[in-house]
Amino acid sequence: MLKSRKEPGDVIIGLEVHVQLNKLNSKLFCGCSPKYHDAEPNTHTCPVCLGLPGALPVLNEGAVVDAVKVALALNCKIEERTLFYRKNYYYLDLPKGFQISQYDYPIAIDGKISVNGTGGGERHIRIRRVHIEEDPARLVHKGPIECSRYSLIDYNRSGVALIEVVTEPDLRSPKEAREFLNVLRNILEYLDVFDESLEGALRVDANISLAGGTRTEVKNISSYRGVEKALLFEIVRQKNLVRRGIKITQETRHYDEKRGVTISLRTKEEEQDYRYFPEPDLVPLGVCNRIDDIRESLPELPDTKRQRFVQQYGISEYHAKVLTSELRLSNFFETVASEIDPILSATWIADVLKGELNYRGLGISAFPPKHMIQILQILRGKNITEKSAVQVIRTILDRGGEPADIIKQKGLIKVEESTIAKAVAEAIKENPAAVQDCRNGKNEALHFLMGQVMKKTHGRADPNIVNKLLKEKLQCT
Amino acid sequence: MITKRDVEHIGWLARIKLTEEEKSKFTEQFNSILDYFERLDEVDPDVPPAHNISGLVNVFRADVVRGSMSRDDALDNAPKKEGEFFKGPRVV
Ligand SMILES: [Zn+2]
């Protein structure tokens, strides 16, 4: 493990990650559905989540179980007694004038997870706390945030269960912050507590400073992809100020995703202004007696699965890491590996298919595992070349279709050895100079002749056979 | 001791505009409330804080949907609305 020592020029980043528990059936304190994404505005509300007078919150047990799952997966210590507080601030997205959150007694503290450090090696990122809170409503601004004159409010999101994961300031680069979020997102996906594809599922506030300098808080980074960009922008901004001798002011800045810049929000609220006080309508929570049951219900987590893949399938550490980086991808691999040699499967899925998916911005769900099995079976039967197999994968991703049909339509079945032999004889006859060079031991000439044969066979000849036949004919080694 | 500046800050936190007259009136009132609370100084400080007086712990509801209000009902009490939304001033 590399020490998280602070050196001059270093950047220091701490994250507050808000995760929507959007797989729950109901909101945190009321029976409204949290599935607001396709809903008409203001159709998922009730007196509790609209903050009407006299309405009383009652805690969703499922949210507590989910929060404990996450805390355990992040290696946190679950607190014996945990309390809800009112966090007071006046904003349109909070119908009650306060947000029910946790403060002095969060549900869990002192966790850690390891990520790949920027300079190679593993870095342990400490988790300060995990707490439960309610999501504010969604505001719809007319135009950009700093010049809109009024806001429209959709309270469907008001009261949706969130957990907030707060790290210590242990991250040393925007890339590391992104890597941390990838690891966290992957764990959350394995735990089946959230669906990251939903808008707003994961939102990040980042504290950032140059070593020894004043820190700023960048709020409202609404995608994990935006984090690296927002942090890079903020570091450059701070460095420019330092270079020009201007003092960095401690402030909250808003990240404008569309323009890729951070903007000062000129807020004067500070921690003490939130006037936290215990929420009198909710009783204390003590979940220690349930930890063992919840721990036993935890699914296999990415780290454990990665180790199992290496042991059970004999695949490389690198392939195991890639294949476990997404739950669906790991399931895909296991389906294919149950039919096909696991090492061959790992190579084709992690190196080829994943690359083709990334290139197209697609997820693994875009490719049926049965197609991968079919392609690898045909490839293993030496009926198509590796190059053709890649072509089949690309065609399925771009246009769809069945592997067998695509192979037939594109004429990808490997050519017979007799056909290759004919092409070899032609190539030798047409290129006497190259033949001479080849006999004189020039390797490039052999490659040239191979290329000629491949051309004549439309790339469908097995390169090994071409190589073998050419060498036999030319009697060169 | 609450000063006029504290009152101005509290007014800002609540997004309420205060007149000069109100500011001095509230400064006086806040201070008399605080004076009243000073009586608490007479209490033995070794008593642990009571976060909740009911003595209950772990009151839950099961994670089931109970249905929501109609949008018309929800918007009925809104002082300002626009189409299907509540409407409010921009706050920074
Ligand atoms: Zn509700």
Coordinates of C-alpha atoms and ligand atoms in Angstrom, one line a residue:
Chain A
M1 CA 0.0 0.0 0.0
L2 CA 1.2 3.5 -0.9
K3 CA 1.2 6.0 1.9
S4 CA -1.3 8.8 1.5
R5 CA 1.3 11.4 2.4
K6 CA 0.6 14.9 1.3
E7 CA 3.3 16.6 -0.7
P8 CA 3.5 20.1 -2.2
G9 CA 1.6 20.2 -5.5
D10 CA -0.6 17.4 -4.4
V11 CA -4.3 17.7 -4.7
I12 CA -6.5 16.6 -1.8
I13 CA -9.9 15.3 -2.6
G14 CA -12.7 14.0 -0.4
L15 CA -16.1 12.9 -1.7
E16 CA -19.6 12.9 -0.4
V17 CA -21.5 10.4 -2.6
H18 CA -25.3 10.4 -2.5
V19 CA -26.8 7.1 -3.5
Q20 CA -30.5 6.7 -4.2
L21 CA -31.8 3.4 -2.8
N22 CA -34.0 3.3 -5.9
K23 CA -34.7 -0.4 -5.8
L24 CA -37.0 0.1 -2.7
N25 CA -40.7 0.0 -3.2
S26 CA -41.4 3.1 -1.2
K27 CA -39.9 6.3 0.0
L28 CA -37.9 6.7 3.2
F29 CA -40.6 8.0 5.5
C30 CA -43.9 7.4 3.6
G31 CA -45.6 4.9 1.3
C32 CA -45.2 6.9 -1.9
S33 CA -43.4 5.1 -4.8
P34 CA -39.9 6.3 -5.4
K35 CA -40.1 5.3 -9.1
Y36 CA -40.5 8.9 -10.3
H37 CA -38.4 8.7 -13.4
D38 CA -41.2 8.0 -15.9
A39 CA -43.9 9.5 -13.7
E40 CA -45.9 12.7 -14.4
P41 CA -44.6 15.5 -12.1
N42 CA -46.2 15.7 -8.6
T43 CA -48.1 12.5 -8.8
H44 CA -46.0 10.6 -6.2
T45 CA -46.7 12.8 -3.1
C46 CA -48.5 12.6 0.2
P47 CA -48.8 14.8 3.3
V48 CA -45.5 13.4 4.6
C49 CA -43.3 14.1 1.6
L50 CA -45.1 17.4 0.9
G51 CA -44.3 18.4 4.5
L52 CA -48.0 19.2 5.2
P53 CA -48.7 20.2 8.9
G54 CA -49.1 17.3 11.3
A55 CA -47.8 14.6 8.9
L56 CA -45.6 12.1 10.7
P57 CA -42.6 10.3 9.1
V58 CA -42.3 6.5 9.7
L59 CA -39.0 4.9 8.8
N60 CA -38.8 2.4 5.9
E61 CA -37.2 -0.8 7.3
G62 CA -36.0 -1.8 3.9
A63 CA -33.9 1.4 3.7
V64 CA -32.2 0.6 7.0
V65 CA -31.4 -2.9 5.8
D66 CA -30.0 -1.6 2.5
A67 CA -27.9 1.0 4.4
V68 CA -26.5 -1.7 6.7
K69 CA -25.6 -3.8 3.7
V70 CA -23.7 -1.0 2.1
A71 CA -21.9 -0.1 5.3
L72 CA -20.8 -3.7 5.8
A73 CA -19.7 -4.0 2.2
L74 CA -17.6 -0.9 2.8
N75 CA -16.0 -2.5 5.9
C76 CA -17.6 0.0 8.2
K77 CA -18.4 -0.3 11.9
I78 CA -22.2 -0.3 12.5
E79 CA -23.0 2.0 15.4
E80 CA -25.0 0.7 18.3
R81 CA -27.3 3.7 18.4
T82 CA -28.2 5.9 15.5
L83 CA -30.4 9.0 15.4
F84 CA -32.1 11.2 12.9
Y85 CA -31.7 15.0 12.9
R86 CA -33.3 17.9 11.2
K87 CA -30.9 19.8 9.0
N88 CA -32.4 23.3 8.6
Y89 CA -32.1 25.3 5.4
Y90 CA -34.5 27.2 3.4
Y91 CA -34.8 26.0 -0.1
L92 CA -37.6 25.2 -2.5
D93 CA -36.7 21.6 -2.8
L94 CA -37.4 21.0 0.9
P95 CA -41.1 21.3 1.7
K96 CA -40.6 21.2 5.5
G97 CA -37.8 23.8 5.6
F98 CA -35.5 21.0 6.8
Q99 CA -34.1 17.7 5.6
I100 CA -34.3 14.7 7.8
S101 CA -30.7 13.4 7.9
Q102 CA -28.2 12.0 10.3
Y103 CA -25.6 14.0 12.1
D104 CA -23.7 13.0 15.3
Y105 CA -24.9 9.4 15.3
P106 CA -24.7 8.1 11.7
I107 CA -25.6 4.5 11.1
A108 CA -22.0 3.5 10.3
I109 CA -18.4 4.9 10.6
D110 CA -14.8 4.0 9.8
G111 CA -14.8 1.9 6.7
K112 CA -12.4 1.5 3.9
I113 CA -12.1 0.2 0.3
S114 CA -9.1 -0.2 -1.9
V115 CA -8.8 1.3 -5.4
N116 CA -6.0 1.3 -8.0
G117 CA -3.8 4.3 -7.2
T118 CA -2.9 6.8 -9.9
G119 CA 0.8 5.9 -9.6
G120 CA 0.0 2.1 -9.7
G121 CA -0.4 0.0 -6.7
E122 CA -3.3 -0.3 -4.4
R123 CA -4.6 2.6 -2.3
H124 CA -6.9 2.3 0.7
I125 CA -9.5 5.0 0.8
R126 CA -11.0 5.5 4.2
I127 CA -14.7 5.9 4.6
R128 CA -15.6 8.4 7.3
R129 CA -19.2 7.6 7.6
V130 CA -22.4 6.3 6.0
H131 CA -25.7 7.8 6.8
I132 CA -29.3 7.8 5.8
E133 CA -31.2 10.8 4.6
E134 CA -34.1 11.9 2.4
D135 CA -33.7 13.2 -1.1
P136 CA -35.0 16.7 -1.7
A137 CA -37.4 17.5 -4.5
R138 CA -36.3 18.1 -8.1
L139 CA -36.2 21.7 -9.4
V140 CA -36.9 22.5 -13.0
H141 CA -35.2 25.8 -13.9
K142 CA -36.0 27.9 -16.8
G143 CA -32.7 28.4 -18.4
P144 CA -29.3 28.2 -16.7
I145 CA -29.3 28.1 -12.9
E146 CA -27.6 31.5 -12.4
C147 CA -30.0 33.5 -14.6
S148 CA -33.4 31.8 -14.1
R149 CA -35.9 34.0 -12.3
Y150 CA -38.1 31.3 -10.8
S151 CA -38.2 27.6 -10.3
L152 CA -40.8 24.9 -10.9
I153 CA -40.8 22.1 -8.4
D154 CA -41.6 18.4 -8.8
Y155 CA -42.0 16.8 -5.4
N156 CA -42.0 13.2 -6.7
R157 CA -38.3 12.9 -5.6
S158 CA -39.0 14.4 -2.2
G159 CA -38.4 11.9 0.5
V160 CA -36.8 9.2 -1.7
A161 CA -34.3 7.2 0.5
L162 CA -30.7 8.2 0.0
I163 CA -27.5 7.1 1.7
E164 CA -24.5 9.3 1.8
V165 CA -21.1 7.8 1.8
V166 CA -18.4 10.3 3.0
T167 CA -14.7 9.6 2.4
E168 CA -11.8 11.0 4.3
P169 CA -9.7 13.4 2.1
D170 CA -7.6 10.5 0.9
L171 CA -8.0 10.8 -2.9
R172 CA -5.0 12.4 -4.7
S173 CA -6.2 12.9 -8.3
P174 CA -9.4 13.3 -10.3
K175 CA -8.6 9.9 -11.8
E176 CA -8.4 8.3 -8.4
A177 CA -11.7 9.9 -7.5
R178 CA -13.3 8.4 -10.6
E179 CA -11.7 5.0 -9.8
F180 CA -13.1 5.2 -6.3
L181 CA -16.6 5.9 -7.7
N182 CA -16.2 3.0 -10.1
V183 CA -15.4 0.6 -7.2
L184 CA -18.2 2.0 -5.1
R185 CA -20.7 1.8 -7.9
N186 CA -19.7 -1.8 -8.6
I187 CA -20.2 -2.8 -5.0
L188 CA -23.6 -1.1 -4.9
E189 CA -24.6 -2.9 -8.1
Y190 CA -23.5 -6.3 -6.6
L191 CA -25.6 -5.5 -3.5
D192 CA -28.6 -4.8 -5.7
V193 CA -29.5 -1.7 -3.8
F194 CA -29.5 0.7 -6.6
D195 CA -29.9 1.0 -10.4
E196 CA -27.3 3.3 -11.7
S197 CA -29.0 3.7 -15.1
L198 CA -31.6 5.9 -13.5
E199 CA -31.1 9.7 -13.7
G200 CA -29.8 11.1 -10.3
A201 CA -29.0 7.6 -8.9
L202 CA -25.6 8.7 -7.9
R203 CA -24.7 12.3 -7.1
V204 CA -21.4 13.6 -5.8
D205 CA -20.2 16.6 -3.9
A206 CA -16.4 17.0 -3.8
N207 CA -14.1 18.8 -1.4
I208 CA -11.0 19.8 -3.1
S209 CA -7.8 21.7 -2.3
L210 CA -4.2 22.0 -3.3
A211 CA -1.9 20.8 -0.5
G212 CA -1.8 23.5 2.2
G213 CA -4.4 25.6 0.5
T214 CA -8.0 26.5 1.1
R215 CA -10.6 24.0 0.1
T216 CA -13.7 24.5 -2.1
E217 CA -16.7 22.4 -2.3
V218 CA -18.1 21.5 -5.7
K219 CA -21.7 20.5 -5.6
N220 CA -24.1 18.8 -7.9
I221 CA -21.9 16.5 -9.9
S222 CA -24.7 14.4 -11.2
S223 CA -22.8 11.6 -13.0
Y224 CA -19.8 9.6 -12.0
R225 CA -18.3 10.4 -15.4
G226 CA -18.7 14.1 -14.6
V227 CA -16.5 13.9 -11.5
E228 CA -13.2 13.6 -13.2
K229 CA -14.0 16.6 -15.5
A230 CA -15.4 18.8 -12.7
L231 CA -12.3 18.1 -10.5
L232 CA -9.9 18.7 -13.3
F233 CA -11.6 22.0 -14.0
E234 CA -11.5 23.0 -10.3
I235 CA -7.8 22.1 -9.9
V236 CA -6.8 24.2 -12.9
R237 CA -8.9 27.1 -11.6
Q238 CA -7.2 26.9 -8.2
K239 CA -3.7 26.5 -9.7
N240 CA -4.3 29.6 -11.9
L241 CA -5.4 31.6 -8.9
V242 CA -2.3 30.6 -6.9
R243 CA 0.0 31.4 -9.8
R244 CA -1.5 34.9 -10.0
G245 CA -1.1 35.4 -6.3
I246 CA -4.9 35.4 -5.7
K247 CA -6.2 33.9 -2.5
I248 CA -8.6 31.0 -2.9
T249 CA -11.8 31.6 -1.0
Q250 CA -13.5 28.9 0.8
E251 CA -16.8 28.6 -1.0
T252 CA -19.4 26.3 -2.5
R253 CA -19.3 26.0 -6.3
H254 CA -21.9 24.5 -8.6
Y255 CA -20.8 22.2 -11.4
D256 CA -22.4 23.1 -14.7
E257 CA -22.3 19.8 -16.6
K258 CA -23.2 21.2 -20.0
R259 CA -20.4 23.8 -20.0
G260 CA -17.9 21.7 -17.9
V261 CA -17.2 24.6 -15.5
T262 CA -17.7 25.3 -11.8
I263 CA -19.5 28.5 -10.8
S264 CA -19.5 30.2 -7.4
L265 CA -22.9 30.1 -5.7
R266 CA -22.0 32.9 -3.3
T267 CA -23.7 31.1 -0.4
K268 CA -23.2 32.3 3.1
E269 CA -24.4 29.1 4.8
E270 CA -22.0 27.4 7.0
E271 CA -22.2 24.2 9.0
Q272 CA -23.5 25.9 12.1
D273 CA -26.2 27.5 10.0
Y274 CA -27.9 24.2 9.5
R275 CA -28.9 24.2 13.2
Y276 CA -29.1 20.4 13.4
F277 CA -31.3 19.1 16.1
P278 CA -32.7 15.7 16.9
E279 CA -35.8 14.8 14.9
P280 CA -38.4 14.5 17.6
D281 CA -40.8 12.5 15.4
L282 CA -38.4 9.6 14.9
V283 CA -37.2 7.3 17.6
P284 CA -33.6 6.1 17.9
L285 CA -32.4 3.2 15.8
G286 CA -30.3 0.3 17.0
V287 CA -29.5 -2.4 14.4
C288 CA -26.6 -4.2 16.0
N289 CA -28.7 -7.3 16.7
R290 CA -29.4 -7.7 13.0
I291 CA -25.9 -7.3 11.7
D292 CA -25.1 -11.0 11.6
D293 CA -28.3 -11.8 9.6
I294 CA -27.7 -9.0 7.2
R295 CA -24.0 -10.0 6.8
E296 CA -25.1 -13.5 6.0
S297 CA -27.5 -12.3 3.3
L298 CA -24.8 -10.3 1.5
P299 CA -24.1 -11.6 -2.0
E300 CA -20.6 -12.4 -3.2
L301 CA -18.8 -9.0 -3.5
P302 CA -16.4 -8.0 -6.3
D303 CA -13.2 -8.7 -4.5
T304 CA -14.2 -12.2 -3.4
K305 CA -15.5 -13.0 -6.9
R306 CA -12.3 -11.8 -8.5
Q307 CA -10.3 -14.2 -6.3
R308 CA -12.7 -17.0 -7.0
F309 CA -12.5 -16.5 -10.8
V310 CA -8.7 -16.8 -10.6
Q311 CA -8.8 -19.9 -8.6
Q312 CA -11.8 -21.7 -10.1
Y313 CA -11.2 -20.8 -13.8
G314 CA -7.4 -20.4 -13.8
I315 CA -7.8 -17.0 -15.6
S316 CA -5.3 -14.2 -15.2
E317 CA -5.7 -11.6 -12.4
Y318 CA -6.1 -8.9 -15.0
H319 CA -9.0 -10.7 -16.8
A320 CA -10.6 -11.5 -13.4
K321 CA -10.5 -7.8 -12.5
V322 CA -12.0 -6.7 -15.8
L323 CA -14.7 -9.4 -15.7
T324 CA -15.8 -8.6 -12.1
S325 CA -15.8 -4.9 -12.7
E326 CA -19.5 -5.2 -13.6
L327 CA -22.0 -7.7 -12.1
R328 CA -23.6 -8.4 -15.5
L329 CA -20.3 -8.9 -17.2
S330 CA -19.2 -11.4 -14.5
N331 CA -22.5 -13.3 -15.0
F332 CA -22.0 -13.2 -18.7
F333 CA -18.6 -14.7 -18.3
E334 CA -19.8 -17.5 -16.1
T335 CA -22.5 -18.4 -18.5
V336 CA -20.1 -18.6 -21.4
A337 CA -17.4 -20.4 -19.3
S338 CA -19.9 -23.1 -18.4
E339 CA -19.8 -24.2 -22.1
I340 CA -16.5 -23.0 -23.4
D341 CA -12.9 -23.2 -22.1
P342 CA -12.8 -20.5 -19.4
I343 CA -9.4 -19.0 -20.5
L344 CA -10.5 -18.7 -24.1
S345 CA -13.8 -17.2 -22.9
A346 CA -12.1 -14.7 -20.6
T347 CA -9.8 -13.6 -23.4
W348 CA -12.6 -13.1 -25.9
I349 CA -14.9 -11.4 -23.4
A350 CA -12.5 -9.2 -21.5
D351 CA -10.2 -8.3 -24.4
V352 CA -12.3 -8.3 -27.5
L353 CA -16.0 -8.0 -26.7
K354 CA -15.5 -5.5 -23.8
G355 CA -13.4 -3.3 -26.1
E356 CA -16.0 -3.4 -28.9
L357 CA -18.7 -2.5 -26.3
N358 CA -16.7 0.4 -24.9
Y359 CA -16.0 1.7 -28.3
R360 CA -19.7 1.9 -29.0
G361 CA -20.7 3.1 -25.5
L362 CA -22.7 -0.1 -25.0
G363 CA -23.2 -2.3 -22.0
I364 CA -22.9 -6.1 -21.9
S365 CA -26.7 -6.4 -22.1
A366 CA -26.3 -5.5 -25.8
F367 CA -24.8 -8.9 -26.5
P368 CA -26.5 -12.2 -25.8
P369 CA -24.2 -14.8 -24.1
K370 CA -25.5 -17.5 -26.3
H371 CA -24.1 -15.7 -29.3
M372 CA -20.7 -15.6 -27.7
I373 CA -20.9 -19.3 -27.0
Q374 CA -21.8 -20.0 -30.6
I375 CA -19.0 -17.9 -32.0
L376 CA -16.4 -19.5 -29.7
Q377 CA -17.7 -23.0 -30.6
I378 CA -17.3 -22.2 -34.3
L379 CA -13.9 -20.7 -33.7
R380 CA -12.8 -23.7 -31.6
G381 CA -13.9 -26.0 -34.4
K382 CA -11.5 -24.0 -36.6
N383 CA -14.2 -23.1 -39.0
I384 CA -13.6 -19.4 -38.9
T385 CA -10.5 -17.3 -38.3
E386 CA -10.1 -15.1 -35.2
K387 CA -10.3 -12.1 -37.5
S388 CA -13.7 -13.3 -38.8
A389 CA -14.9 -13.9 -35.2
V390 CA -14.2 -10.3 -34.4
Q391 CA -16.1 -9.3 -37.6
V392 CA -19.1 -11.4 -36.4
I393 CA -19.1 -9.7 -33.0
R394 CA -18.9 -6.2 -34.6
T395 CA -21.8 -7.1 -37.0
I396 CA -24.0 -8.3 -34.1
L397 CA -23.4 -5.1 -32.2
D398 CA -23.9 -2.8 -35.2
R399 CA -26.8 -4.6 -37.0
G400 CA -27.9 -7.6 -34.9
G401 CA -28.4 -11.1 -36.2
E402 CA -27.4 -14.6 -35.5
P403 CA -23.7 -15.7 -35.7
A404 CA -24.4 -18.6 -38.1
D405 CA -26.4 -16.4 -40.5
I406 CA -23.7 -13.7 -40.5
I407 CA -21.0 -16.2 -41.2
K408 CA -23.0 -17.6 -44.1
Q409 CA -24.0 -14.2 -45.5
K410 CA -20.5 -12.8 -45.3
G411 CA -18.9 -16.0 -46.5
L412 CA -16.6 -16.2 -43.5
I413 CA -16.2 -20.0 -43.4
K414 CA -12.5 -20.7 -43.4
V415 CA -11.2 -21.7 -46.8
E416 CA -10.0 -25.3 -47.4
E417 CA -6.4 -26.2 -47.3
S418 CA -6.4 -27.1 -51.0
T419 CA -7.6 -23.6 -51.8
I420 CA -4.9 -22.1 -49.7
A421 CA -2.3 -24.2 -51.4
K422 CA -3.6 -22.9 -54.8
A423 CA -3.3 -19.3 -53.6
V424 CA 0.2 -20.0 -52.2
A425 CA 1.3 -21.3 -55.6
E426 CA -0.1 -18.3 -57.3
A427 CA 1.5 -15.8 -54.9
I428 CA 4.9 -17.5 -55.4
K429 CA 4.6 -17.4 -59.2
E430 CA 3.5 -13.7 -59.2
N431 CA 6.3 -12.4 -56.9
P432 CA 9.6 -13.9 -57.9
A433 CA 11.6 -11.0 -56.2
A434 CA 9.9 -11.6 -52.9
V435 CA 10.5 -15.3 -53.2
Q436 CA 14.2 -14.7 -53.7
D437 CA 14.3 -12.3 -50.7
C438 CA 12.5 -14.9 -48.6
R439 CA 15.0 -17.6 -49.6
N440 CA 17.7 -15.2 -48.5
G441 CA 16.1 -15.1 -45.1
K442 CA 14.3 -11.8 -45.2
N443 CA 11.4 -12.1 -42.9
E444 CA 9.5 -9.1 -44.3
A445 CA 9.3 -10.9 -47.7
L446 CA 7.6 -13.9 -46.0
H447 CA 5.1 -11.5 -44.4
F448 CA 4.5 -9.9 -47.8
L449 CA 3.8 -13.2 -49.4
M450 CA 1.5 -14.1 -46.5
G451 CA -0.4 -10.9 -47.1
Q452 CA -0.7 -11.8 -50.8
V453 CA -2.2 -15.2 -49.9
M454 CA -4.6 -13.6 -47.4
K455 CA -5.7 -11.1 -50.1
K456 CA -6.4 -13.9 -52.5
T457 CA -8.4 -15.8 -49.9
H458 CA -10.3 -12.7 -48.8
G459 CA -8.8 -12.9 -45.3
R460 CA -10.5 -16.2 -44.6
A461 CA -7.5 -18.5 -44.7
D462 CA -6.1 -19.7 -41.4
P463 CA -2.8 -17.7 -41.0
N464 CA -1.1 -20.8 -39.4
I465 CA -1.8 -22.9 -42.5
V466 CA -0.7 -20.1 -44.9
N467 CA 2.5 -19.8 -42.9
K468 CA 3.1 -23.5 -42.9
L469 CA 2.4 -24.0 -46.6
L470 CA 4.6 -21.0 -47.7
K471 CA 7.5 -22.3 -45.7
E472 CA 7.1 -25.7 -47.1
K473 CA 7.1 -24.4 -50.7
L474 CA 9.9 -22.0 -50.3
Q475 CA 11.9 -24.3 -47.9
C476 CA 12.9 -21.3 -45.9
T477 CA 12.6 -21.1 -42.1
Chain B
M1 CA -26.0 37.9 23.7
I2 CA -27.8 38.3 20.3
T3 CA -26.7 41.3 18.3
K4 CA -28.5 43.0 15.4
R5 CA -26.1 41.3 13.1
D6 CA -27.2 37.9 14.4
V7 CA -30.8 38.8 13.7
E8 CA -29.9 40.0 10.1
H9 CA -28.1 36.6 9.6
I10 CA -31.0 34.6 10.9
G11 CA -33.3 36.6 8.7
W12 CA -31.1 35.8 5.7
L13 CA -31.2 32.1 6.6
A14 CA -35.0 32.2 6.6
R15 CA -35.0 34.3 3.4
I16 CA -37.0 37.0 5.2
K17 CA -36.5 40.7 4.6
L18 CA -36.5 42.6 7.9
T19 CA -37.0 46.4 8.4
E20 CA -34.7 48.3 10.7
E21 CA -37.6 48.5 13.2
E22 CA -38.1 44.7 13.1
K23 CA -34.4 44.1 13.5
S24 CA -34.2 46.0 16.8
K25 CA -37.4 44.6 18.0
F26 CA -36.3 41.0 17.3
T27 CA -32.9 41.6 18.9
E28 CA -34.6 42.5 22.1
Q29 CA -37.0 39.6 21.9
F30 CA -34.3 37.0 21.1
N31 CA -32.3 38.2 24.1
S32 CA -35.2 37.9 26.5
I33 CA -35.9 34.4 25.3
L34 CA -32.2 33.5 25.8
D35 CA -32.4 35.1 29.3
Y36 CA -35.3 32.8 30.1
F37 CA -33.3 29.7 28.9
E38 CA -30.5 30.7 31.2
R39 CA -32.5 29.0 33.9
L40 CA -31.3 25.7 32.4
D41 CA -27.8 26.6 33.8
E42 CA -29.2 25.6 37.2
V43 CA -29.7 22.0 36.0
D44 CA -27.0 19.3 36.9
P45 CA -24.9 19.0 33.7
D46 CA -24.2 15.3 34.3
V47 CA -27.6 14.3 33.1
P48 CA -27.2 12.6 29.7
P49 CA -29.0 14.3 26.9
A50 CA -32.5 13.0 26.1
H51 CA -32.7 12.7 22.3
N52 CA -36.1 11.2 22.5
I53 CA -38.4 11.0 25.5
S54 CA -40.7 8.1 24.3
G55 CA -38.2 5.4 25.2
L56 CA -39.1 3.6 22.0
V57 CA -36.5 2.3 19.6
N58 CA -36.7 0.8 16.1
V59 CA -40.2 1.9 14.9
F60 CA -40.4 0.8 11.3
R61 CA -42.9 0.5 8.4
A62 CA -42.6 -2.3 5.9
D63 CA -41.3 -1.3 2.5
V64 CA -44.6 -1.3 0.7
V65 CA -46.3 1.3 -1.5
R66 CA -49.3 2.9 0.1
G67 CA -50.4 5.1 -2.8
S68 CA -50.2 8.8 -3.2
M69 CA -52.4 11.9 -3.5
S70 CA -53.8 13.0 -6.8
R71 CA -51.9 15.8 -8.4
D72 CA -54.9 18.2 -8.1
D73 CA -55.1 17.6 -4.4
A74 CA -51.3 18.0 -4.0
L75 CA -51.4 21.3 -5.9
D76 CA -54.5 22.6 -4.3
N77 CA -52.9 24.4 -1.5
A78 CA -50.0 25.8 -3.5
P79 CA -49.9 29.6 -3.5
K80 CA -48.3 29.5 -6.9
K81 CA -48.3 26.8 -9.6
E82 CA -47.6 26.5 -13.3
G83 CA -49.1 23.6 -15.2
E84 CA -48.2 20.4 -13.3
F85 CA -45.6 22.1 -11.1
F86 CA -45.4 24.0 -7.9
K87 CA -43.8 27.4 -8.6
G88 CA -41.5 29.4 -6.4
P89 CA -38.9 32.2 -6.5
R90 CA -35.4 31.4 -7.4
V91 CA -33.3 31.1 -4.3
V92 CA -29.5 31.2 -4.2
Ligands
ZN1 ZN -45.2 10.5 0.3

